[in-house]
């Protein structure tokens, strides 16, 4: 990933952190060219850094948005709860 693209990701994350509550979808929709797996990965890195620095609210927010974007991008598999339960039972046998 280029340094320039990384900087664009950081700028977008900063915009998300500063925007009024509820305007996040509009901000993300305004920059569709940046919404990809690299952006999700960068959000997770920033969230992890926030968590280590004691900014729990910022970390939780970024983890939540990253997870939602990952789902939309097909990077976060949806596993039905019955399938998870069956897998856990099978693992115990």
PDB file of C-alpha atoms in Angstrom:
ATOM      1  CA  UNK A   1       0.000   0.000   0.000  1.00  0.00           C
ATOM      2  CA  UNK A   2       1.360   3.394  -0.921  1.00  0.00           C
ATOM      3  CA  UNK A   3       2.111   6.053   1.662  1.00  0.00           C
ATOM      4  CA  UNK A   4      -0.296   8.380  -0.120  1.00  0.00           C
ATOM      5  CA  UNK A   5      -3.165   5.880   0.127  1.00  0.00           C
ATOM      6  CA  UNK A   6      -2.322   5.206   3.786  1.00  0.00           C
ATOM      7  CA  UNK A   7      -2.558   8.951   4.433  1.00  0.00           C
ATOM      8  CA  UNK A   8      -5.954   9.076   2.708  1.00  0.00           C
ATOM      9  CA  UNK A   9      -7.123   6.244   4.986  1.00  0.00           C
ATOM     10  CA  UNK A  10      -5.909   8.145   8.060  1.00  0.00           C
ATOM     11  CA  UNK A  11      -7.669  11.311   6.870  1.00  0.00           C
ATOM     12  CA  UNK A  12     -10.925   9.407   6.396  1.00  0.00           C
ATOM     13  CA  UNK A  13     -10.620   7.796   9.847  1.00  0.00           C
ATOM     14  CA  UNK A  14     -10.031  11.241  11.327  1.00  0.00           C
ATOM     15  CA  UNK A  15     -13.142  12.540   9.545  1.00  0.00           C
ATOM     16  CA  UNK A  16     -15.190   9.669  10.965  1.00  0.00           C
ATOM     17  CA  UNK A  17     -13.930  10.347  14.480  1.00  0.00           C
ATOM     18  CA  UNK A  18     -14.793  14.055  14.257  1.00  0.00           C
ATOM     19  CA  UNK A  19     -18.159  13.887  12.544  1.00  0.00           C
ATOM     20  CA  UNK A  20     -21.448  14.303  14.413  1.00  0.00           C
ATOM     21  CA  UNK A  21     -23.024  11.033  15.496  1.00  0.00           C
ATOM     22  CA  UNK A  22     -25.061   9.506  12.676  1.00  0.00           C
ATOM     23  CA  UNK A  23     -23.194  11.152   9.792  1.00  0.00           C
ATOM     24  CA  UNK A  24     -20.690   8.317   9.402  1.00  0.00           C
ATOM     25  CA  UNK A  25     -22.536   6.660   6.477  1.00  0.00           C
ATOM     26  CA  UNK A  26     -22.547   9.934   4.529  1.00  0.00           C
ATOM     27  CA  UNK A  27     -18.810  10.372   5.030  1.00  0.00           C
ATOM     28  CA  UNK A  28     -18.094   6.799   3.954  1.00  0.00           C
ATOM     29  CA  UNK A  29     -20.381   7.141   0.915  1.00  0.00           C
ATOM     30  CA  UNK A  30     -18.521  10.300  -0.124  1.00  0.00           C
ATOM     31  CA  UNK A  31     -15.260   8.322  -0.528  1.00  0.00           C
ATOM     32  CA  UNK A  32     -16.201   4.938  -2.039  1.00  0.00           C
ATOM     33  CA  UNK A  33     -12.774   4.629  -3.679  1.00  0.00           C
ATOM     34  CA  UNK A  34     -11.191   4.276  -0.222  1.00  0.00           C
ATOM     35  CA  UNK A  35     -13.538   1.631   1.156  1.00  0.00           C
ATOM     36  CA  UNK A  36     -11.603  -1.614   0.759  1.00  0.00           C
ATOM     37  CA  UNK A  37      -9.791  -4.243   2.799  1.00  0.00           C
ATOM     38  CA  UNK A  38      -6.812  -1.906   3.257  1.00  0.00           C
ATOM     39  CA  UNK A  39      -9.060   0.692   4.865  1.00  0.00           C
ATOM     40  CA  UNK A  40     -10.579  -1.902   7.204  1.00  0.00           C
ATOM     41  CA  UNK A  41      -7.087  -3.107   8.144  1.00  0.00           C
ATOM     42  CA  UNK A  42      -5.933   0.463   8.795  1.00  0.00           C
ATOM     43  CA  UNK A  43      -9.001   1.116  10.964  1.00  0.00           C
ATOM     44  CA  UNK A  44      -8.186  -1.974  13.027  1.00  0.00           C
ATOM     45  CA  UNK A  45      -4.583  -0.842  13.462  1.00  0.00           C
ATOM     46  CA  UNK A  46      -5.688   2.610  14.635  1.00  0.00           C
ATOM     47  CA  UNK A  47      -8.317   1.068  16.937  1.00  0.00           C
ATOM     48  CA  UNK A  48      -5.673  -1.199  18.469  1.00  0.00           C
ATOM     49  CA  UNK A  49      -3.386   1.777  19.011  1.00  0.00           C
ATOM     50  CA  UNK A  50      -6.264   3.685  20.660  1.00  0.00           C
ATOM     51  CA  UNK A  51      -6.975   0.728  22.955  1.00  0.00           C
ATOM     52  CA  UNK A  52      -3.326   0.592  24.049  1.00  0.00           C
ATOM     53  CA  UNK A  53      -3.356   4.350  24.691  1.00  0.00           C
ATOM     54  CA  UNK A  54      -6.494   4.126  26.853  1.00  0.00           C
ATOM     55  CA  UNK A  55      -8.921   5.629  24.324  1.00  0.00           C
ATOM     56  CA  UNK A  56     -11.511   2.881  24.749  1.00  0.00           C
ATOM     57  CA  UNK A  57     -14.385   4.857  23.212  1.00  0.00           C
ATOM     58  CA  UNK A  58     -12.420   5.598  20.052  1.00  0.00           C
ATOM     59  CA  UNK A  59     -11.230   2.002  19.843  1.00  0.00           C
ATOM     60  CA  UNK A  60     -14.745   0.562  20.243  1.00  0.00           C
ATOM     61  CA  UNK A  61     -16.114   2.952  17.626  1.00  0.00           C
ATOM     62  CA  UNK A  62     -13.442   2.050  15.067  1.00  0.00           C
ATOM     63  CA  UNK A  63     -13.729  -1.689  15.745  1.00  0.00           C
ATOM     64  CA  UNK A  64     -17.492  -1.446  15.251  1.00  0.00           C
ATOM     65  CA  UNK A  65     -17.264   0.506  11.976  1.00  0.00           C
ATOM     66  CA  UNK A  66     -14.467  -1.759  10.686  1.00  0.00           C
ATOM     67  CA  UNK A  67     -16.556  -4.861  11.415  1.00  0.00           C
ATOM     68  CA  UNK A  68     -19.604  -3.407   9.646  1.00  0.00           C
ATOM     69  CA  UNK A  69     -17.517  -2.447   6.605  1.00  0.00           C
ATOM     70  CA  UNK A  70     -15.861  -5.869   6.569  1.00  0.00           C
ATOM     71  CA  UNK A  71     -19.316  -7.472   6.489  1.00  0.00           C
ATOM     72  CA  UNK A  72     -20.388  -5.214   3.606  1.00  0.00           C
ATOM     73  CA  UNK A  73     -17.200  -6.039   1.700  1.00  0.00           C
ATOM     74  CA  UNK A  74     -17.630  -9.771   2.301  1.00  0.00           C
ATOM     75  CA  UNK A  75     -14.481  -9.949   4.438  1.00  0.00           C
ATOM     76  CA  UNK A  76     -16.325 -10.936   7.613  1.00  0.00           C
ATOM     77  CA  UNK A  77     -18.227 -14.181   7.161  1.00  0.00           C
ATOM     78  CA  UNK A  78     -21.717 -14.333   8.605  1.00  0.00           C
ATOM     79  CA  UNK A  79     -22.057 -17.622  10.461  1.00  0.00           C
ATOM     80  CA  UNK A  80     -25.588 -18.511  11.551  1.00  0.00           C
ATOM     81  CA  UNK A  81     -25.753 -19.096  15.298  1.00  0.00           C
ATOM     82  CA  UNK A  82     -27.059 -22.669  14.804  1.00  0.00           C
ATOM     83  CA  UNK A  83     -23.990 -23.479  12.707  1.00  0.00           C
ATOM     84  CA  UNK A  84     -21.703 -22.109  15.436  1.00  0.00           C
ATOM     85  CA  UNK A  85     -23.499 -24.229  18.057  1.00  0.00           C
ATOM     86  CA  UNK A  86     -23.202 -27.346  15.889  1.00  0.00           C
ATOM     87  CA  UNK A  87     -19.496 -26.714  15.333  1.00  0.00           C
ATOM     88  CA  UNK A  88     -18.905 -26.320  19.072  1.00  0.00           C
ATOM     89  CA  UNK A  89     -20.748 -29.583  19.771  1.00  0.00           C
ATOM     90  CA  UNK A  90     -18.769 -31.384  17.066  1.00  0.00           C
ATOM     91  CA  UNK A  91     -15.494 -30.067  18.506  1.00  0.00           C
ATOM     92  CA  UNK A  92     -16.336 -31.407  21.959  1.00  0.00           C
ATOM     93  CA  UNK A  93     -16.957 -34.940  20.648  1.00  0.00           C
TER      94      UNK A  93
END
